[in-house]
Structures are given as structure tokens and as C-alpha cells.
Short mmCIF file of C-alpha atoms in Angstrom, two decimals:
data_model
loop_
_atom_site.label_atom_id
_atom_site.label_comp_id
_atom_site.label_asym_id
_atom_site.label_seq_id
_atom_site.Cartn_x
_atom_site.Cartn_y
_atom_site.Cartn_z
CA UNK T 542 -14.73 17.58 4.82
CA UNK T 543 -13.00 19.52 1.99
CA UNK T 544 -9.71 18.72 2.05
CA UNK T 545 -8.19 15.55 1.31
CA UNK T 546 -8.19 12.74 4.38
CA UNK T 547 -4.92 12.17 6.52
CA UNK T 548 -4.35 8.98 7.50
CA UNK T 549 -1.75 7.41 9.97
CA UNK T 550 -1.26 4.09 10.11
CA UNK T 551 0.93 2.49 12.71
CA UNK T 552 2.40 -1.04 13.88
CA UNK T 553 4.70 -3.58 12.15
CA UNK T 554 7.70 -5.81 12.92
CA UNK T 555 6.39 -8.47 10.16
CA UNK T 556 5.44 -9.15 7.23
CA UNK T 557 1.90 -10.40 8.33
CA UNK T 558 1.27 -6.46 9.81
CA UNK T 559 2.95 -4.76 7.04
CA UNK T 560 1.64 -6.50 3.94
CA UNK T 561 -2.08 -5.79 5.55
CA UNK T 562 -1.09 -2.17 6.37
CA UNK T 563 0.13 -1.71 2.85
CA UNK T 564 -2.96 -2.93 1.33
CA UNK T 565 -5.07 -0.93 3.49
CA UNK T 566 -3.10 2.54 2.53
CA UNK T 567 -3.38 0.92 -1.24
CA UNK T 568 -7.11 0.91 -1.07
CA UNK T 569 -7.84 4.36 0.79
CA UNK T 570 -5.40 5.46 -2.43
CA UNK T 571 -7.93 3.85 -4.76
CA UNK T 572 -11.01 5.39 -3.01
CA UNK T 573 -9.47 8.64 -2.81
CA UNK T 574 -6.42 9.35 -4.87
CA UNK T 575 -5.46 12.85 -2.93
CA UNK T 576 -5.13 10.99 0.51
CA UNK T 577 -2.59 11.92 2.57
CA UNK T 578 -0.93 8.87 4.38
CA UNK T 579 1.99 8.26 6.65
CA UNK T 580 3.53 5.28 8.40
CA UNK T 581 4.57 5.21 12.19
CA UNK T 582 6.77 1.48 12.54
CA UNK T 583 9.44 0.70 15.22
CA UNK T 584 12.67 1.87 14.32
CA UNK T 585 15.29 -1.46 13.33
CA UNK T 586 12.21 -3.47 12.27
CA UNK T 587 11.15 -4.59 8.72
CA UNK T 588 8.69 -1.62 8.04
CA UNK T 589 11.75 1.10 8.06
CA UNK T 590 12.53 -0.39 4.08
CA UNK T 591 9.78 -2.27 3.17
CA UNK T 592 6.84 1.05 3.30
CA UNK T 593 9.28 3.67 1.49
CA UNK T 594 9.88 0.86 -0.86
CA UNK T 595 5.61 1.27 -1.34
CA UNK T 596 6.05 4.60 -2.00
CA UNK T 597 5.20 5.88 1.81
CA UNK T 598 6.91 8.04 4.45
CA UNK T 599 7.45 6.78 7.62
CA UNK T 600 8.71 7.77 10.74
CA UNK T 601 10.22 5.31 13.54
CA UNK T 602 9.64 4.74 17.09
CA UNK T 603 12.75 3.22 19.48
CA UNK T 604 10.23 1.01 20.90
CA UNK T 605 10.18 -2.58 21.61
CA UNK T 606 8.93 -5.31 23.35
CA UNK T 607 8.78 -6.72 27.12
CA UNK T 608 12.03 -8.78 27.62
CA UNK T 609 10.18 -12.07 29.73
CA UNK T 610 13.25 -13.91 30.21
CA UNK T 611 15.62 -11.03 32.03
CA UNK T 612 13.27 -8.77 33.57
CA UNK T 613 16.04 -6.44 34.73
CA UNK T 614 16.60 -5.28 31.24
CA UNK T 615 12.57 -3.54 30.45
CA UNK T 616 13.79 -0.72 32.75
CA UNK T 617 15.26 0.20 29.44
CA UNK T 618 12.34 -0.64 27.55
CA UNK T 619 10.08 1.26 29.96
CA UNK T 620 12.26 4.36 29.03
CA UNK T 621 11.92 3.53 25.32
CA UNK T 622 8.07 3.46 25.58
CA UNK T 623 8.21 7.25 27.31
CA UNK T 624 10.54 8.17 24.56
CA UNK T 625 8.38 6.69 22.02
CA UNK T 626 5.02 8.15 23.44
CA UNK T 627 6.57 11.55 23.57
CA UNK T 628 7.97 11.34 19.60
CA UNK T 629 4.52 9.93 18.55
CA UNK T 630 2.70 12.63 20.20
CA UNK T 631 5.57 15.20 18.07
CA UNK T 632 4.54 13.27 15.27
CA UNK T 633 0.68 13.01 15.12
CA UNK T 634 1.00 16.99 16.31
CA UNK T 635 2.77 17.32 13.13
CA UNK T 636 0.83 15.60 10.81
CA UNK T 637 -2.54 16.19 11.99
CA UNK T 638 -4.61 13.27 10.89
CA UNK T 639 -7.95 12.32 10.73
CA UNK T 640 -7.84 8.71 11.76
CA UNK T 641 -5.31 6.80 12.76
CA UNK T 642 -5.05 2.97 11.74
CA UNK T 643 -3.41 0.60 14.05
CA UNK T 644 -2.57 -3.04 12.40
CA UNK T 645 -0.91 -4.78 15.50
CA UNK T 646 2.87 -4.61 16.33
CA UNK T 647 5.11 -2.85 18.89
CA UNK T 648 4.61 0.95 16.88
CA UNK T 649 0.98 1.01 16.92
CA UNK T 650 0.58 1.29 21.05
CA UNK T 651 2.51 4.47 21.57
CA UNK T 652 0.74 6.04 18.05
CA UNK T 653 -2.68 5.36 18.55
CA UNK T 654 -2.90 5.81 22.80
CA UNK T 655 -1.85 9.20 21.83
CA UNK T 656 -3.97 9.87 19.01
CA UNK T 657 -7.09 8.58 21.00
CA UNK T 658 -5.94 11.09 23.77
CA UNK T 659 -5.86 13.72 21.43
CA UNK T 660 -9.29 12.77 19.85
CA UNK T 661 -8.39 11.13 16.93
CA UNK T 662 -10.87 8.38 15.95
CA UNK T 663 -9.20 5.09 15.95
CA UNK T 664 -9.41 2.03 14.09
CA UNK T 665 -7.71 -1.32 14.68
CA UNK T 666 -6.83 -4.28 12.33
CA UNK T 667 -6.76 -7.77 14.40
CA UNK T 668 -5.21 -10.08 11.57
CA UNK T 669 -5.56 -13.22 14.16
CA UNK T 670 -7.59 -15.69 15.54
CA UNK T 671 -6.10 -14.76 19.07
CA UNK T 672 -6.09 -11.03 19.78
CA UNK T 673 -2.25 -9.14 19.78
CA UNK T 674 -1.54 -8.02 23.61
CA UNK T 675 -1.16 -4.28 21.54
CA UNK T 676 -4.51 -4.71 20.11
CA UNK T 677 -6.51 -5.48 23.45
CA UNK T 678 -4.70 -2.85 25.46
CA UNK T 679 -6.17 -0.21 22.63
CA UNK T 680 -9.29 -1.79 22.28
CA UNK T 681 -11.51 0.47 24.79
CA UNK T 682 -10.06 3.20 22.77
CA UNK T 683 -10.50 2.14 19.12
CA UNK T 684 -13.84 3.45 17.14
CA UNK T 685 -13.90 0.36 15.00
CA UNK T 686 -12.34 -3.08 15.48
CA UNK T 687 -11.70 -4.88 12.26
CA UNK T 688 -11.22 -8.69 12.22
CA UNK T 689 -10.59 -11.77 10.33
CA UNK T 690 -12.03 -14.61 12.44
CA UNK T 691 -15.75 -15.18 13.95
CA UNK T 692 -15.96 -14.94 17.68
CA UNK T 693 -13.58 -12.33 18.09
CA UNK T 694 -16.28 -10.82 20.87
CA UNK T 695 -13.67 -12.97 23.49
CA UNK T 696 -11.28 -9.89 23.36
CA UNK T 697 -13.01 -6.93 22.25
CA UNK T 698 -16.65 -5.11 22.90
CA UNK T 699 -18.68 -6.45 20.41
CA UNK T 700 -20.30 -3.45 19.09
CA UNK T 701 -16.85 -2.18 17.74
CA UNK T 702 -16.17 -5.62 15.84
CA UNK T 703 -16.43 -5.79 12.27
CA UNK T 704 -15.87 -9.07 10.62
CA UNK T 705 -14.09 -8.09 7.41
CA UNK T 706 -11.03 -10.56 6.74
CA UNK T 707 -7.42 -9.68 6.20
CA UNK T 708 -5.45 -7.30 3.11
CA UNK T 709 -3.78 -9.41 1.06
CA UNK T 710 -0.93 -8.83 -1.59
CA UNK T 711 -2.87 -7.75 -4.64
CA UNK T 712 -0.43 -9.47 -6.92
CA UNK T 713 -1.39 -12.79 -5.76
CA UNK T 714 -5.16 -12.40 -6.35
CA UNK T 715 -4.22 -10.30 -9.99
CA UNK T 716 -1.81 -13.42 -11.39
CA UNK T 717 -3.61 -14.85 -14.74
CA UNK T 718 -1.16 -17.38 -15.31
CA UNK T 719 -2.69 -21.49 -15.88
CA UNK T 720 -1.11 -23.47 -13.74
CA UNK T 721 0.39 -25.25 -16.49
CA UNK T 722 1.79 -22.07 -17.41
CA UNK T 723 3.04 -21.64 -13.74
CA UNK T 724 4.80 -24.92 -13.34
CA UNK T 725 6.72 -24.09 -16.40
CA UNK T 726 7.83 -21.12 -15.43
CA UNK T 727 9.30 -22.59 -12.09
CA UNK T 728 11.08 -25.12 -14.50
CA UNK T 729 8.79 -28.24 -13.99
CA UNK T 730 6.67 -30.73 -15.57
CA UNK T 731 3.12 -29.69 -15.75
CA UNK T 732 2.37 -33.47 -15.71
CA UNK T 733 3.52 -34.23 -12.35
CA UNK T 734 2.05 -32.72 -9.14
CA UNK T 735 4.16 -29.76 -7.65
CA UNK T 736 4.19 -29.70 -3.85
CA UNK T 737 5.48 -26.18 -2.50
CA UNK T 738 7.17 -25.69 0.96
CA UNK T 739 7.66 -22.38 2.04
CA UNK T 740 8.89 -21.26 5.83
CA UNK T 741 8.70 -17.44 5.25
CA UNK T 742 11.64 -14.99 4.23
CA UNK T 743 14.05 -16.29 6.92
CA UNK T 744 12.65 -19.81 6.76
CA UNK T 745 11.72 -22.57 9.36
CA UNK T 746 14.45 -24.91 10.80
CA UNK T 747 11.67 -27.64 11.43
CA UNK T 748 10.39 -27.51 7.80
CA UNK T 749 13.80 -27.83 6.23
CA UNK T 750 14.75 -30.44 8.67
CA UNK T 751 11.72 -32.53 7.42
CA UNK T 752 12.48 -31.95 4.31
CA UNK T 753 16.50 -33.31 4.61
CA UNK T 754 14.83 -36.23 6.14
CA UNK T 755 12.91 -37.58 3.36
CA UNK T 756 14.66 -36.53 0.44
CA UNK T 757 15.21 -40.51 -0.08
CA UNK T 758 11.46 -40.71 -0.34
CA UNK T 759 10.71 -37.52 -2.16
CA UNK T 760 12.87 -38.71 -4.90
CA UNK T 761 11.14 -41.83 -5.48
CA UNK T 762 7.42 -40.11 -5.01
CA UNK T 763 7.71 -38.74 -8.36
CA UNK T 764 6.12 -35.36 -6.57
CA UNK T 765 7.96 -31.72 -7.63
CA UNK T 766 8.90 -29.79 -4.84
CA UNK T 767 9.56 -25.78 -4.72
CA UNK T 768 11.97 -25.59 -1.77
CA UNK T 769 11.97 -22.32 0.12
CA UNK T 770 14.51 -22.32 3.06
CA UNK T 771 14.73 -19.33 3.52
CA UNK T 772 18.33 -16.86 3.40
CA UNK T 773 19.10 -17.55 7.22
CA UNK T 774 19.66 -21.34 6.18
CA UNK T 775 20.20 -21.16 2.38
CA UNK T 776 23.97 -21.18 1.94
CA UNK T 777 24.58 -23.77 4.67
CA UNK T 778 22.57 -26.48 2.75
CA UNK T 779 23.47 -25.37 -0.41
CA UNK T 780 27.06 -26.25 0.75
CA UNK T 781 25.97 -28.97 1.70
CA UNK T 782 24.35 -30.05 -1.19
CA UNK T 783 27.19 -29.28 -3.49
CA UNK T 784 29.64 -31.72 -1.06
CA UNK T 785 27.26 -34.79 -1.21
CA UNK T 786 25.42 -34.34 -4.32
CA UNK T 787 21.96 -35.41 -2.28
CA UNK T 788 19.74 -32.86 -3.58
CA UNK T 789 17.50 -35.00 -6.20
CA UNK T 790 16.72 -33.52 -9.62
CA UNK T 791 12.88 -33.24 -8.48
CA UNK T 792 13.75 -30.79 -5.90
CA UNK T 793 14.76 -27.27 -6.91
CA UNK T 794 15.89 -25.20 -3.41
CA UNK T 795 15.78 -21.73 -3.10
CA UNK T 796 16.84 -19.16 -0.57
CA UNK T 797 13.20 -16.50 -1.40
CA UNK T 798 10.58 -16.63 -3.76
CA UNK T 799 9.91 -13.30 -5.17
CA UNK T 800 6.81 -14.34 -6.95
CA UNK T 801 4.61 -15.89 -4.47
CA UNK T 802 1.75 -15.43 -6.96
CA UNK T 803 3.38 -18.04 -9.36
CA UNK T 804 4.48 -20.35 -6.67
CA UNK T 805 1.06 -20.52 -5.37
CA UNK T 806 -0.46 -20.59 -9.24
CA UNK T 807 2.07 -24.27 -9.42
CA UNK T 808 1.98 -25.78 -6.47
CA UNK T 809 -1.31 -28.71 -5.93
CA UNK T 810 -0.44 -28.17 -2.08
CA UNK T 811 1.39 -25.90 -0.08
CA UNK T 812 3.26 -26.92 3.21
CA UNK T 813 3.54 -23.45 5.64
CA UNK T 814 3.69 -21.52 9.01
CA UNK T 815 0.26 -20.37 9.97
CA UNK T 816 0.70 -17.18 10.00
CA UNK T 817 -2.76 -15.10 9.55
CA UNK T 818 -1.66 -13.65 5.92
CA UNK T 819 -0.81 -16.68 4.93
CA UNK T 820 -4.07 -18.26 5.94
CA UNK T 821 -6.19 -15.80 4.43
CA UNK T 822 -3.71 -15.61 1.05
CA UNK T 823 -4.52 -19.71 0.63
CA UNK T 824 -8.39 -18.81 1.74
CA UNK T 825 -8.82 -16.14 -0.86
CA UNK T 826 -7.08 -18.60 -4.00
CA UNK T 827 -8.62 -21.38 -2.71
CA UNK T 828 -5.08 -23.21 -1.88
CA UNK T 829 -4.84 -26.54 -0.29
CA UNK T 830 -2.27 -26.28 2.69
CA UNK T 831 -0.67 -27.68 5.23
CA UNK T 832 -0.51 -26.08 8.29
CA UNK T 833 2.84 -26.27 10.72
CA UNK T 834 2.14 -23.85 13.62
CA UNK T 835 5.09 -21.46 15.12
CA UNK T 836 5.80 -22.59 18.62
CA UNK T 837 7.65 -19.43 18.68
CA UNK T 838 4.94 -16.66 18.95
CA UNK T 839 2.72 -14.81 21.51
CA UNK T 840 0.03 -17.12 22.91
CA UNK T 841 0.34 -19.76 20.40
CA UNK T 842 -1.53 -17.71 17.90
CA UNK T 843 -0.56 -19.78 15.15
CA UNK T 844 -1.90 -22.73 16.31
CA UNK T 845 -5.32 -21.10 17.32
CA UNK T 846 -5.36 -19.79 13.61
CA UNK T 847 -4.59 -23.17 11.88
CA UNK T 848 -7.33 -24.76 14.41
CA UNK T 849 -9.87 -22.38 13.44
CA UNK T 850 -9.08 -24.09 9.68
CA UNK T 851 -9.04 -27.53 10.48
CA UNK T 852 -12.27 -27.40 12.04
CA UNK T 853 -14.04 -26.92 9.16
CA UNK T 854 -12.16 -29.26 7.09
CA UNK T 855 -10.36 -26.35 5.23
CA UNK T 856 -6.61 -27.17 5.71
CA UNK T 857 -4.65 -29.82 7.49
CA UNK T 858 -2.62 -29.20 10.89
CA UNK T 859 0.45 -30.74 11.93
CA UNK T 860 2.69 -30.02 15.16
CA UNK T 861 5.94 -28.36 14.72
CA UNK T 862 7.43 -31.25 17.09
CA UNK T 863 5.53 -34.48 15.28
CA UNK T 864 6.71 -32.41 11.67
CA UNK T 865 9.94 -34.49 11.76
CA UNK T 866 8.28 -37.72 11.20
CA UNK T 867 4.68 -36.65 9.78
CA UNK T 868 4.86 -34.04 7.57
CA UNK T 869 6.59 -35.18 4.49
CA UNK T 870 4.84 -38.32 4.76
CA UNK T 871 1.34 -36.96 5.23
CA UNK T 872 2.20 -33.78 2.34
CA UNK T 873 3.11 -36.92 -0.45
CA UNK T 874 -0.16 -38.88 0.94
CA UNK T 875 -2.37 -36.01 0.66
CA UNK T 876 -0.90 -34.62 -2.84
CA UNK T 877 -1.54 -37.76 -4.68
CA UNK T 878 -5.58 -37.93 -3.80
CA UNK T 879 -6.94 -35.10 -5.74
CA UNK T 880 -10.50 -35.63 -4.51
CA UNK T 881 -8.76 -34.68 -1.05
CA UNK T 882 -6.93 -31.62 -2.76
CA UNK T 883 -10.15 -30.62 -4.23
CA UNK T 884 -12.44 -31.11 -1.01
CA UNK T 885 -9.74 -28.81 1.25
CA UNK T 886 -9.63 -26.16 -1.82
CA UNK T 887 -13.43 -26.47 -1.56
CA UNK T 888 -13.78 -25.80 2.38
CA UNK T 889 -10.88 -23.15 2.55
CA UNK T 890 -12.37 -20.76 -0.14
CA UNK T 891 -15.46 -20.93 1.50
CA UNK T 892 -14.04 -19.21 4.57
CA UNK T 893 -12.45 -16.75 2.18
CA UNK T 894 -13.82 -13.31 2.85
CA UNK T 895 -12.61 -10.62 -0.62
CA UNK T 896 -12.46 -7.06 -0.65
CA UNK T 897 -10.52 -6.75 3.02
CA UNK T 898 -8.85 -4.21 2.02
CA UNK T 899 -11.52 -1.43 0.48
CA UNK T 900 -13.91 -2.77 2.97
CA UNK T 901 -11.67 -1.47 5.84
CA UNK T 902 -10.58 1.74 3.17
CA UNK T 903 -13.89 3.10 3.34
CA UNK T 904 -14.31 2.85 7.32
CA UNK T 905 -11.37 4.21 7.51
CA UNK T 906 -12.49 7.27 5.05
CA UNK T 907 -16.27 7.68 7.17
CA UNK T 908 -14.06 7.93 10.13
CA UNK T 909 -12.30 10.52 8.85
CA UNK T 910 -14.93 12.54 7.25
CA UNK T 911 -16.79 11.98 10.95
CA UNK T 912 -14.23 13.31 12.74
#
């Protein structure tokens, strides 16, 4: 091939598709600095400002997802997927890639069932331990099949599957701070153990609720705590904060944490969802975590994810509906045992697998050049 390689990559709705996606389009830049690649996301969804902010174009789909609840109303959505197939078609016409990249995510059907029609080598990203319902629909189309968990064969023909772990954000793995040096820059005591709670950008009712729980305790555990609610609940309980005067001094609440690379840098242990970026983000720094499972996401994924950790000793799992009662509890027990912390930082950076991102790159690329 003599001109440069056009990629499109396709899929989104959350972070843990986009920040992969990203990183992926980041590498194939680093390998080849004259690629050509555009986004394909679902129009109203997260990717639409988050990819231009990258420094991509992107085009939206009016696609979305199977209503369960009221069937009546996917007579609409049926239309919306003809719509969308027809403007992805317009699109990849357009363009004229190479390969097209699918990471999961309403967008990435339409995209790549068209550009596999069209003979467009395809290549899926499976960030989970439990295949997406978009991912095995496209699998008997895809060329390659890249995953982040063993025993992926379940779901997809196993002579597509390459085991090659999930993109993360770059700036995470590229922060040189101590941790002393972290800790002080999130206002704390480097002497005192830092325990970091984080529910993703809109946060986690059942996290926070634990958290209001046992602030009594938290303030006599002499434990730090990095409090991210989230901006959905933020202003409520900083309200009611302000009223009652019950947030102690070793707690300091926040609505986002821009710098997830410091956080992480402070924090002895980190209480989260279980989403896959996550999981391979506290793999890859070798974080001790524990793990509170979504029970609001296809198939239970989260769980299956967190499970695939705790059976090999690499993080801790507990239910969203015991988290009321256990997590706080179990977070202070667990924080204050540093042969624990070290044994789960031990066992979770073993399952860490680096260089996602330019692994998957340069598939991408000998697709490309192969087609």
C-alpha cells in the first residue's frame, strides 16, 4: 500500500468503549503518523464531544438500543437501525477505509455489518469478560477478534481470538508522581493511608449511600478518603453537608476527578464499579481494589469481570445489595493490613497484560495493508 491507511472506528455510549477506541486511534497515530482516522458513534451519546475533543472527526448514527420493557416502542428503533444502516453505508462510501474497528456499543453494528458487506476487513475489540450482544452478532464477520479475558472461545470462533488486553488512558500509566507526592497534592497526610472511592462520572447511588452510612466510623478510622460522587448526586449532598456539618475533616467529597492518574498514584485501595477499563487500569498499576458490580448492565457483565479477578486472588468482590452493610467495613479492614494490600497488588498486576493498545494498532495496520 502507498498511501496512508484509513481507518474507521465505530461504537461508544461509554466511557469504557471510548477511552479504548481513543487509545487504539492514538497508537495507529504513533505507528503511522499520516493515518487517516474517523469515528462513527451514536448520535446523543458521550462520543459526539468526547472524540472531537481528541482531535477526531466523527459522524453520528440515530441508533439505539432494544427497549425490553415496552416492546411497542422498537418499531421506532427498528426504523432507526434502517436509517442508521443506510447513513453508515453513505458514510464508509465516503470515506473509503481500509479496516474498520468496532469497540462494542450501539454505533459499531450498523458500521461494521456494512463495511463487512462491502469487503472491508473487520476487527473487533471485546473489552469484557462476557461478550457485548453487538460484538457476537458481528463476530462471523470480523477478521480478528481482540480480547481482554482468557476463554473468550465461549462467544467467538477461536481462530479469530487474540488475547491482547484492553487500551488504557495513557496518562495514568505516564504519571511519575511518589505517592507521597500524590497524597499531597490531593491535600492529605502522606502518613495516613488514603482510601479512594470512585462511582464513575455520574457516580453510584449504592457507593455513596455506604459511604453516608459510616461516616461515624470513617471518622474515627483515622483512614483518608477521596470521595467521588459523582455530578448527578454532588450538589444534593453537598447541601446536605453544609446544613448538618457531618462531613468529617478526613473526608474531602468531590463531584469528578479530573486526574485519575493522581488519585490512583494516592490512594492504598480503591473502592469501584467493575467496569472492564477500570479493571484493566488497576491491573496495569498494580492497584488494590474493591470491586462493587453494576446490577444495572447487559448480562451482569460486571460481575463476570470482577469474578474473573477474585478468582485469582487479584481484587476483592462485594454485592451491590450486601454494599450497604459490608463495604465500608471490609474497605477500612482491608486498608489497614498492608501485607493484604501488597498480596492483591501482587496478584492483579500479574493479570496485567501492557501494550493493548499498539498491539491491536499494528493488526489493525496488517489488515489494512492486506486488504
Amino acid at each position: 500500500m502507498n498511501r496512508p491507511v484509513r481507518v474507521i472506528i465505530s461504537g461508544g455510549g461509554t466511557g469504557g468503549h471510548i477511552f479504548p477506541a481513543v487509545s487504539i486511534a492514538n497508537a495507529i497515530r504513533e505507528l503511522q503518523p499520516d493515518a487517516t482516522i474517523h469515528f462513527v458513534g451514536a448520535e446523543g451519546r458521550m462520543e459526539m464531544q468526547r472524540v472531537p475533543a481528541e482531535g477526531y472527526t466523527i459522524d453520528g448514527l440515530p441508533i439505539r438500543g432494544f427497549d425490553r420493557k415496552h416492546l411497542w416502542k422498537n418499531v421506532a428503533v427498528l426504523y432507526k437501525i434502517w436509517v442508521s444502516q443506510r447513513k453508515a453505508k453513505r458514510i464508509l462510501k465516503t470515506f473509503r477505509p481500509d479496516v474498520a474497528v468496532g469497540v462494542g456499543g450501539y454505533a459499531s453494528g450498523p458500521t461494521l455489518n456494512k463495511a463487512a458487506a462491502m469487503g472491508i476487513p473487520c476487527l473487533l475489540q471485546e473489552q469484557n469478560s462476557y461478550a457485548g450482544v453487538t460484538n457476537k452478532l458481528l463476530a462471523k464477520k470480523a477478521s480478528v477478534i481482540c480480547v481482554a479475558y482468557e476463554g473468550m472461545e465461549r462467544f467467538f470462533p477461536e481462530e479469530k481470538i487474540m488475547l491482547t488486553g484492553n487500551p488504557v488512558r495513557q496518562a495514568l500509566l505516564n504519571n511519575s508522581m511518589t505517592r507521597e507526592q500524590a497524597v499531597q497534592a490531593l491535600g492529605f497526610n502522606p502518613a495516613q493511608p488514603v482510601l479512594l472511592i470512585v462511582g464513575g462520572s455520574l457516580g453510584a447511588r449504592t457507593l455513596n449511600e455506604s459511604v453516608i452510612k459510616h461516616l461515624d466510623t470513617i471518622k474515627e478510622s483515622g483512614v483518608q478518603v477521596m470521595w467521588q460522587t459523582g455530578k448527578y448526586y454532588f450538589h444534593t449532598l453537598e447541601e446536605q453537608f453544609q446544613a448538618d456539618g457531618a462531613l468529617p475533616a478526613n473526608v474531602k467529597m468531590v463531584d469528578f476527578i479530573a486526574d485519575m492518574g493522581t488519585a490512583y498514584r494516592a490512594a492504598d485501595l480503591v473502592v469501584s464499579r467493575a467496569g472492564a477499563g477500570s479493571i484493566s487500569e488497576f491491573c496495569l498499576i498494580g492497584k488494590p481494589v474493591i470491586l462493587v458490580p453494576s446490577p444495572n448492565v447487559a448480562e451482569d457483565h460486571q460481575t463476570k469481570n470482577a469474578q474473573a479477578l477474585v478468582n485469582k486472588d487479584a481484587a476483592i468482590m462485594v454485592k451491590d445489595a450486601d454494599a450497604g452493610e459490608q463495604l465500608l467495613p471490609t474497605a477500612l479492614e482491608v486498608i489497614a493490613d498492608k501485607n493484604r494490600l501488597q498480596q492483591l497488588s501482587n496478584n492483579i498486576k500479574s493479570m496485567a497484560l501492557p501494550q493493548s493498545a499498539e498491539i491491536i494498532a499494528k493488526e489493525v495496520i496488517r489488515l489494512a495493508q492486506q486488504h
